[in-house]
Short mmCIF file of C-alpha atoms in Angstrom, two decimals:
data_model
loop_
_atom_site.label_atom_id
_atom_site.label_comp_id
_atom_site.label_asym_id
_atom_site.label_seq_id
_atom_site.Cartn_x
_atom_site.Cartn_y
_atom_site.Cartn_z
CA UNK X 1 90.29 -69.52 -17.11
CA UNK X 2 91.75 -66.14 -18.50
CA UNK X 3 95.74 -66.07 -17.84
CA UNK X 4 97.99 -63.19 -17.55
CA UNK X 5 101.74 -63.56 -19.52
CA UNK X 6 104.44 -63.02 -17.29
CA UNK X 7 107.80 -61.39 -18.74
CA UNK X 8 110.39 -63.56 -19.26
CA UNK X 9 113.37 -62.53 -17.07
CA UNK X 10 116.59 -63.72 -15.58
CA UNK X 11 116.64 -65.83 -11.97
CA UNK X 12 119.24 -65.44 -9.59
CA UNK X 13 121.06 -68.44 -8.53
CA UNK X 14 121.82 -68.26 -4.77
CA UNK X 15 123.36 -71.32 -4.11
CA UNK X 16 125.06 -75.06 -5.54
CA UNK X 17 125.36 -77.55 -3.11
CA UNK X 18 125.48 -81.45 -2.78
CA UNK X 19 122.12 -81.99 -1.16
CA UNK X 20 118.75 -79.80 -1.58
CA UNK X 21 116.05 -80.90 0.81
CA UNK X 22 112.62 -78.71 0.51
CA UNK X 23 110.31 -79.00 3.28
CA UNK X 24 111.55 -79.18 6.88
CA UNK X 25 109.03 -81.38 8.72
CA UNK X 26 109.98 -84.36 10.48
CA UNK X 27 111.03 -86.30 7.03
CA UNK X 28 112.69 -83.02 5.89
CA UNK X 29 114.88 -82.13 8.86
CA UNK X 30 115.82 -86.38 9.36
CA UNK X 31 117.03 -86.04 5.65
CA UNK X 32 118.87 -82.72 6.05
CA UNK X 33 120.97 -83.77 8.96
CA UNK X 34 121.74 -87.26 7.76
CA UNK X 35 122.53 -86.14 4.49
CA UNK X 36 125.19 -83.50 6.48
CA UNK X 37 126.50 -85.67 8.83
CA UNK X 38 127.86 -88.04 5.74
CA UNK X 39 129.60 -84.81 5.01
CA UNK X 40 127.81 -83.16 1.59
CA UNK X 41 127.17 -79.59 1.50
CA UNK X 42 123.33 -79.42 2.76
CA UNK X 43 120.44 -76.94 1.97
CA UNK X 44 117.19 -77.35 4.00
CA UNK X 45 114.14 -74.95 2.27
CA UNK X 46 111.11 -74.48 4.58
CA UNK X 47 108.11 -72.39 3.65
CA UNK X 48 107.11 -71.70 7.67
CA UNK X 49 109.29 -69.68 10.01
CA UNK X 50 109.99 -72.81 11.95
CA UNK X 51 111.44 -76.21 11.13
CA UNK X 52 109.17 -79.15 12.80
CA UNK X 53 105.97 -79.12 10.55
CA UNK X 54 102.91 -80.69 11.91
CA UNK X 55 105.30 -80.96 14.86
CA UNK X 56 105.63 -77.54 15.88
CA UNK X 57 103.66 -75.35 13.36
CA UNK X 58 100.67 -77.65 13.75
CA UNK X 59 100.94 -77.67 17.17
CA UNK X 60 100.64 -81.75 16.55
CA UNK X 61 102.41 -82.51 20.82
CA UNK X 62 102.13 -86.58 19.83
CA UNK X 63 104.48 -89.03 18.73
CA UNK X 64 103.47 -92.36 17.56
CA UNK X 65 105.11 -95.69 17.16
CA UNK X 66 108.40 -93.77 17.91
CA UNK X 67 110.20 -96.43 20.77
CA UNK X 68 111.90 -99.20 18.20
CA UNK X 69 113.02 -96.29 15.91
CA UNK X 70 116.91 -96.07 16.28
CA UNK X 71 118.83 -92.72 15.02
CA UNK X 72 117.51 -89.53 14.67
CA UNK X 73 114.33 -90.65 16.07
CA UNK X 74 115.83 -91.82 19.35
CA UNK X 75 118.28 -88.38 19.38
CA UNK X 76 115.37 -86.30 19.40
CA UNK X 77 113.45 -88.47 21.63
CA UNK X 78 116.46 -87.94 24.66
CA UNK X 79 116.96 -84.25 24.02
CA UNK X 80 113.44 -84.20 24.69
CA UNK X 81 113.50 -85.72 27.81
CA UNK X 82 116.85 -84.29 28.90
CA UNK X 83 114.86 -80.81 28.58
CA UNK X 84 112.06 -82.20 30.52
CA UNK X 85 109.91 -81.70 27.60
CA UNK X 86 108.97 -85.27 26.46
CA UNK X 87 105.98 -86.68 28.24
CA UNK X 88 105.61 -90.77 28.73
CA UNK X 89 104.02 -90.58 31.79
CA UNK X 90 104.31 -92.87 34.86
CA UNK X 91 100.74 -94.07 34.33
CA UNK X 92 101.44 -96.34 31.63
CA UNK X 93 98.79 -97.43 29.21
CA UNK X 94 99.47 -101.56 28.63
CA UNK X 95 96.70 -102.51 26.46
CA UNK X 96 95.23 -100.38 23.22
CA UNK X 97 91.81 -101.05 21.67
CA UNK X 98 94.46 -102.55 18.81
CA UNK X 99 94.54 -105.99 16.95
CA UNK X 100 95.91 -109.07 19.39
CA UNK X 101 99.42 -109.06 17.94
CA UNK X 102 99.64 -105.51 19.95
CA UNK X 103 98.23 -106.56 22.97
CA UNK X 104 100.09 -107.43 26.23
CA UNK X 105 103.45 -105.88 24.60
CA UNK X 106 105.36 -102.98 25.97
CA UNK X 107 103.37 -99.88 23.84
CA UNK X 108 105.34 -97.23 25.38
CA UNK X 109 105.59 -95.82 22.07
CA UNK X 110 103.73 -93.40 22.12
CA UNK X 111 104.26 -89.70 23.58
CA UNK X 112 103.11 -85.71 24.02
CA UNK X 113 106.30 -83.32 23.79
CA UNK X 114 106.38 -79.19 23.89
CA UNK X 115 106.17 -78.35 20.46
CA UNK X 116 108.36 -75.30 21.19
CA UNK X 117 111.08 -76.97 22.59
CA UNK X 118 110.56 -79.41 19.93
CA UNK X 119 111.03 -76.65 17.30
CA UNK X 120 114.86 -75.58 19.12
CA UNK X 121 115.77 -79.08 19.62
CA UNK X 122 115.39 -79.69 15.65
CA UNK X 123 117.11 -76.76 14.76
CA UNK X 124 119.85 -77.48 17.01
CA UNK X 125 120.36 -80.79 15.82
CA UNK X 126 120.20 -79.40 12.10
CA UNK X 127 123.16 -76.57 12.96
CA UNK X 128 125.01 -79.04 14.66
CA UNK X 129 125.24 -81.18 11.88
CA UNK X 130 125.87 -78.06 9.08
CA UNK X 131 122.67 -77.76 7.83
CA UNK X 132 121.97 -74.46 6.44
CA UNK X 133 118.58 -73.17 6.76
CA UNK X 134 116.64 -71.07 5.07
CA UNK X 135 112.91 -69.96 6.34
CA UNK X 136 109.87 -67.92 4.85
CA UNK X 137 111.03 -69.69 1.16
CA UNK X 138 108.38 -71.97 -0.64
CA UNK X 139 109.42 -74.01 -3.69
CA UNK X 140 107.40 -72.69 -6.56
CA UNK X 141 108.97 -74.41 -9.95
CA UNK X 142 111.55 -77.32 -10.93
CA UNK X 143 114.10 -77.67 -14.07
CA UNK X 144 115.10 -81.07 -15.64
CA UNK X 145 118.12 -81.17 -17.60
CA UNK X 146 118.57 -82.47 -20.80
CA UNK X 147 119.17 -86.00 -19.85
CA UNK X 148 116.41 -85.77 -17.31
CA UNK X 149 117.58 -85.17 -14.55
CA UNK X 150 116.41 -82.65 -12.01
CA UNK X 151 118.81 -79.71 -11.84
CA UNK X 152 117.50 -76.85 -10.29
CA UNK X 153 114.45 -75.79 -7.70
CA UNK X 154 112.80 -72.56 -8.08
CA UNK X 155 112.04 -70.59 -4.71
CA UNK X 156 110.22 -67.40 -4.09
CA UNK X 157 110.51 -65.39 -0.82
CA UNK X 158 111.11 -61.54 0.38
CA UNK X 159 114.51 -61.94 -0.89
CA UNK X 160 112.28 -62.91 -4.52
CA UNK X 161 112.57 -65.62 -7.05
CA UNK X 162 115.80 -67.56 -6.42
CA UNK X 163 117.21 -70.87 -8.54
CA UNK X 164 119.15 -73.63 -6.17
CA UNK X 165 120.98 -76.20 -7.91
CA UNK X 166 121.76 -79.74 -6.10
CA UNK X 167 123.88 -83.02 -7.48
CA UNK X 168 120.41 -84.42 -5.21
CA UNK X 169 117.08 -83.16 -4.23
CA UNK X 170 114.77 -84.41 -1.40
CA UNK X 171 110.90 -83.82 -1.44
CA UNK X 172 110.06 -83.90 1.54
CA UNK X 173 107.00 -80.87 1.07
CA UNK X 174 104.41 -83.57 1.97
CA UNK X 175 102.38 -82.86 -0.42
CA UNK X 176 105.07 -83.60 -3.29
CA UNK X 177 105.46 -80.10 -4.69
CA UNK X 178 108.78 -80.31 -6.02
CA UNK X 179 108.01 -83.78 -7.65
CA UNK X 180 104.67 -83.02 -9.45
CA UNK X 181 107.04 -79.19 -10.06
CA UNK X 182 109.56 -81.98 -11.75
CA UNK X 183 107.32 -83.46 -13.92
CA UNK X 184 106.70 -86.92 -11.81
CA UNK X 185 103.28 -88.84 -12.15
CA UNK X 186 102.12 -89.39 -8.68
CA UNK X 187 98.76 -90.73 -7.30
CA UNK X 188 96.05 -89.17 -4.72
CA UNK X 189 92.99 -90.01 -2.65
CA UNK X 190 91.65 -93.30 -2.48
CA UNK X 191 92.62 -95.70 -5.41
CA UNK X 192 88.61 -96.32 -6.41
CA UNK X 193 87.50 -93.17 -5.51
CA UNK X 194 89.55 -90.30 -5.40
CA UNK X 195 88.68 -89.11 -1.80
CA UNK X 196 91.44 -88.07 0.20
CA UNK X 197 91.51 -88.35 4.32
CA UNK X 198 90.48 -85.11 5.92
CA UNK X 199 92.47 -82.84 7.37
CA UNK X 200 92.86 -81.98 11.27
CA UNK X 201 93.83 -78.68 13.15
CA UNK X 202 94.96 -79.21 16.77
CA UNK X 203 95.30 -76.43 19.44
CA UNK X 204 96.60 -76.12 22.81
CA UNK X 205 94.40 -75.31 26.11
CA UNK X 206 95.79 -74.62 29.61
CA UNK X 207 93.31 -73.64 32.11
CA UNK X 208 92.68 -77.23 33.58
CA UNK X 209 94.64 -79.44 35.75
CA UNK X 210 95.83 -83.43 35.00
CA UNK X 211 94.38 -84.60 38.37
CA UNK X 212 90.99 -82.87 37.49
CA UNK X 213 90.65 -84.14 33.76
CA UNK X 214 92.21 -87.44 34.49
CA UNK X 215 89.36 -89.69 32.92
CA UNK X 216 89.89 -87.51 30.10
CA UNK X 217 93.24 -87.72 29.01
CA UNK X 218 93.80 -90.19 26.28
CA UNK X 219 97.68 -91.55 27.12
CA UNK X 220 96.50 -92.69 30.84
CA UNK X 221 94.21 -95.61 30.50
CA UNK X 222 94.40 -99.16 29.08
CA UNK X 223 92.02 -98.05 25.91
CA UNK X 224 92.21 -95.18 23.66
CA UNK X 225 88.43 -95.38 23.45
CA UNK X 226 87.06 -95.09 26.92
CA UNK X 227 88.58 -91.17 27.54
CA UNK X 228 87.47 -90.12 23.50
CA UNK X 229 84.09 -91.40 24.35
CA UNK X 230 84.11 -89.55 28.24
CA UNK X 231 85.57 -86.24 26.17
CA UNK X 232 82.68 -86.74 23.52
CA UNK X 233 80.09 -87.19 25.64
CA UNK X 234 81.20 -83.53 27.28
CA UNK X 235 81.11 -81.65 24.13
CA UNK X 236 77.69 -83.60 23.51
CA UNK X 237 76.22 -82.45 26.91
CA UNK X 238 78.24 -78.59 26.44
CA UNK X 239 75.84 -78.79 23.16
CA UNK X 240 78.43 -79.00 20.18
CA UNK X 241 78.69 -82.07 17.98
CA UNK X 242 82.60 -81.86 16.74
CA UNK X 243 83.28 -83.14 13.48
CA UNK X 244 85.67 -85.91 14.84
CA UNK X 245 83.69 -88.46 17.18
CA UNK X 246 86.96 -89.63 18.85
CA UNK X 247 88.17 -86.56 20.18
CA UNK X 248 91.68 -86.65 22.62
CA UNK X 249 92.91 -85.05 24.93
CA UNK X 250 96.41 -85.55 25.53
CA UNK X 251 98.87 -84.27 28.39
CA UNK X 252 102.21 -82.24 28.02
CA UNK X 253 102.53 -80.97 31.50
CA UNK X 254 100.00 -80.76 34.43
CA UNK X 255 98.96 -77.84 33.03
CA UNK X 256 99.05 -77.69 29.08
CA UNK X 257 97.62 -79.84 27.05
CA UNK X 258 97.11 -80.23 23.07
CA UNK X 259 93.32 -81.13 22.05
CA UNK X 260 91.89 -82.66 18.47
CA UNK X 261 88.44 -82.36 17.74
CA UNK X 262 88.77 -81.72 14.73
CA UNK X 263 88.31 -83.48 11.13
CA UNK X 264 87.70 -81.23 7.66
CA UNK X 265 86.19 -83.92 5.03
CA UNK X 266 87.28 -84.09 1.34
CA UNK X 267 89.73 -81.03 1.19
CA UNK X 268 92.47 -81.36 -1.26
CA UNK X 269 96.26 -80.36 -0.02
CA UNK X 270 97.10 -78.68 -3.58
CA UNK X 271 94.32 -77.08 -3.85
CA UNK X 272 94.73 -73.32 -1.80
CA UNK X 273 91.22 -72.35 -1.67
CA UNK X 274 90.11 -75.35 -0.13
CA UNK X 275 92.81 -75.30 1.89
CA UNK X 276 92.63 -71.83 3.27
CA UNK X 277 88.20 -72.65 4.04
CA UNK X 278 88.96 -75.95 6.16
CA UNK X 279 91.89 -73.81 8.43
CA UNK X 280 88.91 -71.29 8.63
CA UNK X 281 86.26 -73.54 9.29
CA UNK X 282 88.67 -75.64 11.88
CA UNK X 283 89.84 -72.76 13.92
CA UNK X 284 86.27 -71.35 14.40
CA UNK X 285 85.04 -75.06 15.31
CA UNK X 286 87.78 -75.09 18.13
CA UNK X 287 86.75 -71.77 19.33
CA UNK X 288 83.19 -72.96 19.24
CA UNK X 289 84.23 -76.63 21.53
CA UNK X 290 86.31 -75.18 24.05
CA UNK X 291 83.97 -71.74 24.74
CA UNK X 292 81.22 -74.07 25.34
CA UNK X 293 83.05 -76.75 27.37
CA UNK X 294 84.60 -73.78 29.10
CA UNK X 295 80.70 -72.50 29.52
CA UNK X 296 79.65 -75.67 31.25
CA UNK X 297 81.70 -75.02 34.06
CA UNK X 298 83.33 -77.50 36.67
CA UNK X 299 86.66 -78.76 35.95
CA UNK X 300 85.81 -76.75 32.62
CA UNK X 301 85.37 -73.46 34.19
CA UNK X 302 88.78 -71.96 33.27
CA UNK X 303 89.36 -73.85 29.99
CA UNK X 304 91.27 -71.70 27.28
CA UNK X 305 92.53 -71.93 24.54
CA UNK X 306 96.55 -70.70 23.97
CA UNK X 307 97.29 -71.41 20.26
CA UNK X 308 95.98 -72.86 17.35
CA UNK X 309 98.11 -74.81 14.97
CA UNK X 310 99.28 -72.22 11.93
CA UNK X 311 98.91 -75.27 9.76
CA UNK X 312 96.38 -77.69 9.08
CA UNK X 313 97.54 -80.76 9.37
CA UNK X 314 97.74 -83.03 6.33
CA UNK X 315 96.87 -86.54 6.21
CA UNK X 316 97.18 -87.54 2.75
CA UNK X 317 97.91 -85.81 -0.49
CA UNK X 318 100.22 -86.22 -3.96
CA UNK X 319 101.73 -90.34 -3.71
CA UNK X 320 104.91 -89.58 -5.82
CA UNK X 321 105.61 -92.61 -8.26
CA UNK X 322 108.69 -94.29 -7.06
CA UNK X 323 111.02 -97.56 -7.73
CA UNK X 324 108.52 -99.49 -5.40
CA UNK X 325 105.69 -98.99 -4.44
CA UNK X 326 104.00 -100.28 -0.52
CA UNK X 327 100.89 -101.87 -0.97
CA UNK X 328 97.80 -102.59 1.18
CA UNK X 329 99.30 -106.51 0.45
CA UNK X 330 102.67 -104.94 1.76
CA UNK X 331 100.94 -104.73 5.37
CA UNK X 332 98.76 -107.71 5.44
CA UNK X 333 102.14 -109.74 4.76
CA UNK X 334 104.40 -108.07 6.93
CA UNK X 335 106.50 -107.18 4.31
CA UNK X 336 110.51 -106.98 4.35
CA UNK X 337 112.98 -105.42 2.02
CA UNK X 338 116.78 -106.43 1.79
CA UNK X 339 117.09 -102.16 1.26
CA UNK X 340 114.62 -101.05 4.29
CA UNK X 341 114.77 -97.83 5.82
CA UNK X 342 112.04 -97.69 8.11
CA UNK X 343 109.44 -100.36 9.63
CA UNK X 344 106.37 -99.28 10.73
CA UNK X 345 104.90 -101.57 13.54
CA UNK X 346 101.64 -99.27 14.21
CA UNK X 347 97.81 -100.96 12.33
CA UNK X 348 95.97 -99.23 9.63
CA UNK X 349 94.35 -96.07 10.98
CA UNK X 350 92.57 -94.52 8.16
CA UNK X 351 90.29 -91.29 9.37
CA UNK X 352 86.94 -91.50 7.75
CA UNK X 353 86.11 -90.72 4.13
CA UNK X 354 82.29 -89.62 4.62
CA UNK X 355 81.05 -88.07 7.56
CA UNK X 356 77.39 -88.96 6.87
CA UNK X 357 78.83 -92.54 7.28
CA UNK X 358 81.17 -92.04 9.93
CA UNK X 359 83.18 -89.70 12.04
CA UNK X 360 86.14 -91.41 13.56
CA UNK X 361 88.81 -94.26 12.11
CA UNK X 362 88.99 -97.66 11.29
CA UNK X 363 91.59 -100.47 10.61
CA UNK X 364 89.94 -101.12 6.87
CA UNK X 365 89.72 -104.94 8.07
CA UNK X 366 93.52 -105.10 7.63
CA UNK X 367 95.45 -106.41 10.39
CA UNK X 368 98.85 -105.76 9.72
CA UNK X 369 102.01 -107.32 10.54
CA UNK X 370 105.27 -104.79 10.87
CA UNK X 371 106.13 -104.30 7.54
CA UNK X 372 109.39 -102.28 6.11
CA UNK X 373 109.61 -99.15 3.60
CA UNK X 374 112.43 -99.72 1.30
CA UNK X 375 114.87 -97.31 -0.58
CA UNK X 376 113.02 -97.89 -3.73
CA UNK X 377 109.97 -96.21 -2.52
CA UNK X 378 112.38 -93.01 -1.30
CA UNK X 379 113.44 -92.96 -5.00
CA UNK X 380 111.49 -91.01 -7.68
CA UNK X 381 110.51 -92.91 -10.83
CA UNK X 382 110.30 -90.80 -13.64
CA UNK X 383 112.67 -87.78 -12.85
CA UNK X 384 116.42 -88.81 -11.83
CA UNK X 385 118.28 -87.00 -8.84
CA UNK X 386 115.26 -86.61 -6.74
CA UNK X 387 114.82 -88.21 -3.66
CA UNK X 388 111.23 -89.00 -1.46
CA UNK X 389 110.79 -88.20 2.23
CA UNK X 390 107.90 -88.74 4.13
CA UNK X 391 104.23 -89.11 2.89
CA UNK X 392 104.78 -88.38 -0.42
CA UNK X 393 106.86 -91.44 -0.90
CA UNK X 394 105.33 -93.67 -3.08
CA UNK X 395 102.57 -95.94 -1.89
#
């Protein structure tokens, strides 16, 4: 690789503040406004020009294993339905395709929301609590001090390259860009093998009614499998094979819906190129499904498409080494931490590794008990006064 040698030069610093959080998905804007309501100064960074992630940019409309979250979880969840814009529907769903412990229990916790709304809700939220926000601004470099500890994140945007200093930081990019930026050791794919979970873009259609796709839509029957496989078998007979054998349709009003039908094997999240190819390859593959569903006619006949997500979404990518570390033994054990701050109480659902093999998901023989992520894991290892939020924590 030939490389080209910048100029040294000197980099504004814009701000100083308590608390630094870069990335403003769903772990990014829960940190921001918890870190503000305690009272610290907060900066939220986002590289998109909305806050929400996978949420909202990727057009995501689904919510899982939200119901015995308290806090922010539950805030969001009411301004949702106080707008109208939250979708558990009447027709309840009682038993998944899941592991017996599931089965019989109330598993309304699950739902489809606007992603639009969802987008002013979080941003509301983050205001109200005295959040500033910045947009359009990715995280490009990181600066240790001399008794290691992280000091300063490097941003570039229209405005240019910008320094932020923080007494904490928060990764919550996902793919742990500010950690790996810090110097951290982190871990990726699958521990054997290296290969990571592919990637999914989701898109919304309108064009169709609920009481005309009703076998279809995935939230409205006592299986998750029996409407994939009805959905599947009408992209078979429309004469495309999508890349995801389980694919969902899932209802936000009467009238708009979000549909996945799409998986994009073995593409790494750092890696740009790779990146930008499966976005390309996804969006035309949506186009593809829906024009020929759409050409089959019937309840199909005025199927269209109304956005694609602007991001991919991301299923796995950089682990960031932390205090602790959850473990496959973790879930099989139902494990629980004296410093938890979440428990997750949904199975293993790991999206296929090898399409030759397999297009859908499986529960990798686990069944898991709840199990709790503790502080430790939030906490990175090898760089001090940097925090973890969401999947880059360390696992």
């Amino acid at each position: 690789m030939k490389f080209y040698q910048e100029a040294p030069k000197e980099v504004p610093i814009f701000r100083s503040c308590d608390v630094i959080v870069c990335g403003g998905g769903p772990a990014g804007v829960a940190a921001a406004i918890a870190a503000a309501r305690t009272g610290a100064s907060t900066q939220l960074i986002e590289l998109r020009g909305c806050v929400g992630g996978v949420w909202t940019a990727g057009l995501l409309s689904w919510i899982i294993d939200s119901k015995n979250k308290p806090g922010i979880m539950q805030e969001i969840t009411a301004r949702l339905r106080a707008r109208g814009a939250c979708t558990v529907d009447e027709k309840k769903f009682v038993d998944f395709d899941l592991e017996p412990m599931y089965r019989g229990k109330d598993l309304e916790r699950d739902f489809s929301y606007d992603a639009e709304q969802m987008k002013l809700v979080l941003e509301e939220m983050l205001l109200e609590a005295g959040v500033d926000i910045r947009l359009h601004t990715r995280v490009v470099a990181a600066a240790t001090n001399d008794t290691n500890r992280l000091t300063w994140a490097i941003t570039e945007s229209k405005s240019g390259r910008e320094a932020w200093q923080a007494q904490v930081f928060v990764d919550a990019t996902g793919d742990g860009d500010l950690a790996a930026q810090a110097g951290c050791g982190y871990d990726m794919g699958h521990p054997e093998t290296g290969k990571v979970q592919p990637m999914s873009l989701l898109c919304l259609v309108t064009g169709i009614h609920a009481d005309q796709v009703e076998p279809f839509i995935t939230e409205w029957h006592t299986g998750l499998n029996p409407p994939k496989a009805r959905l599947k078998e009408a992209l078979d007979r429309a004469g495309v094979d999508v890349s995801y054998s389980k694919p969902s349709l899932f209802r936000i009003y009467d009238d708009l819906f979000a549909l996945f039908i799409n998986h994009e094997y073995g593409v790494l999240a750092t890696d740009a190129v790779q990146v930008s190819q499966a976005t390309l390859r996804a969006r035309a593959e949506i186009h593809r499904a829906v024009d020929a569903l759409h050409g089959t006619g019937g309840i199909w006949r005025n199927l269209r498409i109304v956005a694609t997500g602007e991001q991919i979404g991301v299923r796995e990518a950089r682990r960031i080494h932390g205090h602790h570390q959850v473990t496959r033994q973790d879930l099989i054990d139902g494990q629980h931490h004296t410093d938890a701050v979440a428990r997750s109480t949904f199975p293993v659902d790991i999206h296929a590794l090898d399409p030759s093999k397999d297009k859908s998901y499986s529960r990798a023989g686990i069944e898991a008990l709840p199990f709790d992520i503790p502080l430790r894991a939030l906490i990175a290892r090898d760089v001090d006064g940097l925090m973890l939020a969401g999947r880059c924590n360390s696992g």
